[in-house]
């Protein structure tokens, strides 16, 4: 763990892997950190093999969201989303990094998208999970105000945690009176207990005051891979974001899983601009709820950059998605224990 001093305060960065490899920056959603937002993806052996074999991972936590964080002083000046994006630049400079790959979830996806717009030469690609990009709707703004008031008066109370869990996960894993909630929801609930209400409130206020990025999306000059669960509250936001990117070569296709993987490989290898993958029966946090659904799209996405190197170490889990070892049964999401319908993708290509 590194504590990077920035103009807007100290920032925690957890580094995994060989720092001589290309850098992958992660940024989590509201009230989360790298443990509660990305452990499902990185604990998946195939994903760990794919990501750690090809990248050095830099997990950036929002201010006050790292493990063991102290409460932020109430008198501290409030940060805006531009401050949070500028902090990422200072992190890159601290580690001597050039252009990086970025992965963010919902609020974190917004911060990384804003960073990519402000500092185009420092981002080579974006992996966005259930992203935000517009200013809050009146409904979201009011919802966030309710959460802010709960944080101010009651801290991380039970009601607030329920609202956050509904933001992250689908109803299938959150459970009901007849079906108990899943292990991932229980684990996330325990991790939320460690957050300080004042720290979460500061990030929430910054996100609730975010400007609309629509006008800048067409000027975004890096490839973008977008994942969204079809049960996510931000599903329509992700679809709308894709429509606002360069649409001169866009299409929506729905195909079987085997044809999807063949088509995906061709699109990514020719340098596709934007790819949207909708994951069935999943909430906002695809990284936790269905991380296996991210593997094949990410692998081919990295191939398009020439960043993917197959792992041939006998003592390291090999990705079953590697072209050298793909078999028909592994091209099916059901082989990973997922009950996915055909995946829908929307593609845009920059010239």
Coordinates of N, CA, C and O in Angstrom, one line a residue, residues 121-201:
X121 N -4.0 11.8 -23.3 CA -2.7 11.1 -23.6 C -2.3 10.1 -22.5 O -1.4 9.3 -22.7
X122 N -3.0 10.2 -21.4 CA -2.7 9.3 -20.2 C -3.6 8.1 -20.2 O -3.4 7.3 -19.2
X123 N -4.5 7.9 -21.1 CA -5.4 6.8 -21.0 C -5.4 6.1 -22.4 O -5.6 6.7 -23.4
X124 N -5.1 4.8 -22.4 CA -5.1 4.0 -23.6 C -6.4 3.2 -23.8 O -6.8 2.9 -24.9
X125 N -7.1 3.0 -22.7 CA -8.4 2.3 -22.8 C -9.2 2.3 -21.6 O -8.6 2.5 -20.5
X126 N -10.5 2.2 -21.7 CA -11.4 2.3 -20.6 C -12.2 1.0 -20.5 O -12.8 0.5 -21.5
X127 N -12.3 0.4 -19.3 CA -13.2 -0.7 -19.0 C -14.2 -0.2 -18.0 O -13.8 0.1 -16.8
X128 N -15.4 0.0 -18.4 CA -16.4 0.7 -17.5 C -17.5 -0.3 -17.2 O -18.1 -1.0 -18.1
X129 N -17.8 -0.4 -15.9 CA -18.9 -1.3 -15.4 C -20.0 -0.5 -14.9 O -19.9 0.3 -14.0
X130 N -21.2 -0.7 -15.5 CA -22.4 0.1 -15.2 C -22.1 1.6 -15.0 O -22.3 2.1 -13.9
X131 N -21.6 2.2 -16.0 CA -21.0 3.6 -15.8 C -22.1 4.7 -15.7 O -23.2 4.5 -16.2
X132 N -21.7 5.8 -15.0 CA -22.5 7.0 -15.1 C -21.7 8.0 -16.0 O -20.5 7.9 -16.1
X133 N -22.5 8.9 -16.6 CA -21.8 9.9 -17.4 C -22.6 11.2 -17.5 O -22.1 12.2 -17.8
X134 N -23.9 11.1 -17.2 CA -24.8 12.3 -17.2 C -24.9 12.9 -15.8 O -24.5 12.2 -14.8
X135 N -25.4 14.1 -15.8 CA -25.7 14.7 -14.5 C -26.8 13.9 -13.9 O -27.6 13.3 -14.6
X136 N -27.0 13.9 -12.5 CA -28.0 13.1 -11.9 C -29.4 13.5 -12.4 O -29.7 14.7 -12.5
X137 N -30.3 12.6 -12.6 CA -31.7 12.9 -12.8 C -32.3 13.4 -11.5 O -31.7 13.2 -10.4
X138 N -33.5 14.0 -11.6 CA -34.1 14.4 -10.3 C -34.3 13.2 -9.4 O -34.2 13.4 -8.2
X139 N -34.7 12.1 -9.9 CA -34.9 10.9 -9.1 C -33.6 10.5 -8.4 O -33.6 10.3 -7.2
X140 N -32.5 10.4 -9.1 CA -31.2 10.0 -8.5 C -30.7 11.1 -7.5 O -30.2 10.8 -6.5
X141 N -30.9 12.4 -7.9 CA -30.5 13.5 -7.0 C -31.2 13.4 -5.7 O -30.6 13.5 -4.6
X142 N -32.5 13.1 -5.7 CA -33.3 13.0 -4.5 C -32.9 11.8 -3.7 O -32.7 11.9 -2.5
X143 N -32.7 10.7 -4.4 CA -32.3 9.4 -3.8 C -30.9 9.6 -3.1 O -30.7 9.2 -1.9
X144 N -30.0 10.3 -3.7 CA -28.7 10.6 -3.1 C -28.8 11.6 -1.9 O -28.0 11.4 -1.0
X145 N -29.7 12.5 -2.0 CA -29.9 13.4 -0.9 C -30.4 12.7 0.3 O -30.1 13.0 1.5
X146 N -31.3 11.7 0.1 CA -31.8 10.9 1.2 C -30.6 10.1 1.8 O -30.5 10.1 3.1
X147 N -29.8 9.6 1.0 CA -28.6 8.8 1.6 C -27.7 9.8 2.3 O -27.1 9.4 3.3
X148 N -27.5 11.0 1.8 CA -26.6 12.0 2.5 C -27.2 12.3 3.8 O -26.4 12.4 4.8
X149 N -28.5 12.5 3.9 CA -29.1 12.8 5.2 C -29.0 11.6 6.2 O -28.7 11.8 7.4
X150 N -29.1 10.4 5.7 CA -28.9 9.3 6.6 C -27.5 9.2 7.1 O -27.2 8.9 8.2
X151 N -26.5 9.5 6.2 CA -25.1 9.5 6.6 C -24.8 10.5 7.6 O -24.1 10.3 8.5
X152 N -25.4 11.7 7.4 CA -25.2 12.8 8.3 C -25.7 12.6 9.7 O -25.0 12.8 10.7
X153 N -26.9 12.0 9.8 CA -27.6 11.9 11.1 C -27.3 10.5 11.7 O -27.3 10.4 13.0
X154 N -27.2 9.5 10.9 CA -27.1 8.1 11.5 C -25.9 7.3 11.1 O -25.7 6.2 11.6
X155 N -25.0 7.9 10.2 CA -23.9 7.1 9.7 C -24.2 5.9 8.9 O -25.3 5.9 8.2
X156 N -23.4 4.9 8.9 CA -23.7 3.7 8.1 C -24.7 2.8 8.8 O -24.4 1.7 9.3
X157 N -25.9 3.3 8.8 CA -27.0 2.6 9.4 C -27.6 1.5 8.5 O -27.2 1.3 7.4
X158 N -28.4 0.7 9.1 CA -29.0 -0.5 8.4 C -29.7 -0.1 7.1 O -29.6 -0.7 6.1
X159 N -30.5 1.0 7.2 CA -31.3 1.4 6.0 C -30.4 1.8 4.9 O -30.6 1.5 3.7
X160 N -29.3 2.6 5.2 CA -28.4 3.1 4.2 C -27.7 1.9 3.5 O -27.6 1.9 2.3
X161 N -27.3 0.9 4.3 CA -26.6 -0.3 3.7 C -27.6 -1.0 2.8 O -27.2 -1.5 1.7
X162 N -28.9 -1.1 3.1 CA -29.8 -1.7 2.2 C -29.9 -0.9 0.9 O -30.0 -1.5 -0.2
X163 N -29.9 0.4 1.0 CA -30.0 1.2 -0.2 C -28.8 1.0 -1.1 O -28.9 0.9 -2.3
X164 N -27.6 0.9 -0.5 CA -26.4 0.7 -1.2 C -26.4 -0.7 -1.9 O -26.0 -0.9 -3.0
X165 N -26.8 -1.7 -1.1 CA -26.8 -3.1 -1.7 C -27.7 -3.2 -2.9 O -27.5 -3.9 -3.8
X166 N -28.9 -2.5 -2.8 CA -29.8 -2.5 -4.0 C -29.1 -1.8 -5.2 O -29.4 -2.1 -6.3
X167 N -28.2 -0.8 -4.9 CA -27.5 -0.1 -6.0 C -26.5 -1.1 -6.6 O -26.3 -1.0 -7.8
X168 N -25.9 -2.0 -5.8 CA -24.8 -2.8 -6.3 C -25.3 -4.1 -7.0 O -24.8 -4.5 -8.0
X169 N -26.3 -4.8 -6.4 CA -26.6 -6.1 -6.7 C -28.0 -6.3 -7.3 O -28.9 -5.5 -7.0
X170 N -28.3 -7.4 -8.0 CA -29.6 -7.8 -8.5 C -30.4 -8.4 -7.4 O -29.9 -8.8 -6.3
X171 N -31.7 -8.4 -7.6 CA -32.6 -9.0 -6.6 C -32.4 -10.4 -6.4 O -32.6 -11.0 -5.3
X172 N -31.9 -11.1 -7.4 CA -31.6 -12.6 -7.3 C -30.6 -12.9 -6.2 O -30.8 -13.9 -5.5
X173 N -29.6 -12.0 -6.0 CA -28.6 -12.3 -5.0 C -28.9 -11.6 -3.7 O -28.4 -12.0 -2.6
X174 N -29.7 -10.6 -3.7 CA -30.0 -9.8 -2.5 C -31.0 -10.7 -1.6 O -31.1 -10.4 -0.4
X175 N -31.7 -11.6 -2.3 CA -32.6 -12.4 -1.5 C -34.0 -11.8 -1.2 O -34.2 -10.6 -1.5
X176 N -34.8 -12.5 -0.5 CA -36.1 -12.0 0.0 C -36.5 -12.8 1.2 O -35.7 -13.5 1.8
X177 N -37.8 -12.8 1.5 CA -38.3 -13.5 2.7 C -38.2 -15.0 2.6 O -38.1 -15.7 3.6
X178 N -38.1 -15.5 1.3 CA -38.1 -16.9 1.1 C -36.7 -17.4 0.8 O -36.3 -18.5 1.1
X179 N -35.9 -16.5 0.1 CA -34.5 -16.9 -0.3 C -33.5 -16.1 0.4 O -33.6 -14.8 0.4
X180 N -32.5 -16.7 1.1 CA -31.5 -15.9 1.8 C -30.6 -15.1 0.9 O -30.4 -15.6 -0.3
X181 N -30.0 -14.0 1.3 CA -29.1 -13.3 0.5 C -27.8 -14.1 0.3 O -27.5 -14.9 1.1
X182 N -27.2 -13.9 -0.8 CA -26.0 -14.7 -1.2 C -24.8 -14.3 -0.3 O -24.8 -13.3 0.4
X183 N -23.7 -15.1 -0.5 CA -22.5 -14.9 0.3 C -21.9 -13.5 -0.1 O -21.3 -12.9 0.8
X184 N -21.9 -13.2 -1.4 CA -21.3 -11.9 -1.8 C -22.0 -10.7 -1.2 O -21.3 -9.7 -0.9
X185 N -23.3 -10.8 -1.1 CA -24.0 -9.7 -0.4 C -23.7 -9.6 1.1 O -23.4 -8.5 1.6
X186 N -23.6 -10.7 1.7 CA -23.3 -10.8 3.1 C -21.8 -10.2 3.4 O -21.6 -9.5 4.3
X187 N -20.9 -10.6 2.5 CA -19.5 -10.1 2.6 C -19.5 -8.6 2.4 O -18.8 -7.9 3.1
X188 N -20.2 -8.1 1.4 CA -20.2 -6.7 1.1 C -20.9 -5.9 2.3 O -20.4 -4.8 2.7
X189 N -21.9 -6.5 2.9 CA -22.6 -5.8 4.0 C -21.6 -5.7 5.2 O -21.5 -4.6 5.8
X190 N -20.8 -6.7 5.4 CA -19.7 -6.6 6.5 C -18.7 -5.6 6.2 O -18.2 -4.8 7.1
X191 N -18.3 -5.5 4.9 CA -17.3 -4.5 4.6 C -17.8 -3.1 4.7 O -17.1 -2.1 5.0
X192 N -19.1 -2.9 4.4 CA -19.7 -1.6 4.5 C -19.7 -1.1 6.0 O -19.6 0.1 6.2
X193 N -19.7 -2.0 6.9 CA -19.6 -1.7 8.3 C -18.4 -0.9 8.7 O -18.3 -0.2 9.6
X194 N -17.3 -1.1 7.9 CA -16.0 -0.5 8.1 C -15.9 0.9 7.6 O -15.0 1.6 7.9
X195 N -16.9 1.3 6.8 CA -16.8 2.7 6.2 C -17.3 3.7 7.3 O -18.2 3.5 8.0
X196 N -16.7 4.9 7.3 CA -17.1 6.0 8.1 C -18.1 6.8 7.3 O -17.9 7.2 6.1
X197 N -19.2 7.2 7.9 CA -20.3 7.9 7.2 C -19.8 9.2 6.6 O -20.2 9.6 5.5
X198 N -19.0 9.9 7.3 CA -18.5 11.2 6.8 C -17.7 11.1 5.5 O -17.7 11.9 4.6
X199 N -16.9 10.0 5.4 CA -16.1 9.7 4.3 C -17.0 9.4 3.0 O -16.7 9.9 1.9
X200 N -18.0 8.5 3.3 CA -18.9 8.2 2.2 C -19.7 9.4 1.7 O -19.9 9.6 0.5
X201 N -20.1 10.2 2.7 CA -20.9 11.3 2.4 C -20.1 12.3 1.5 O -20.7 12.9 0.5

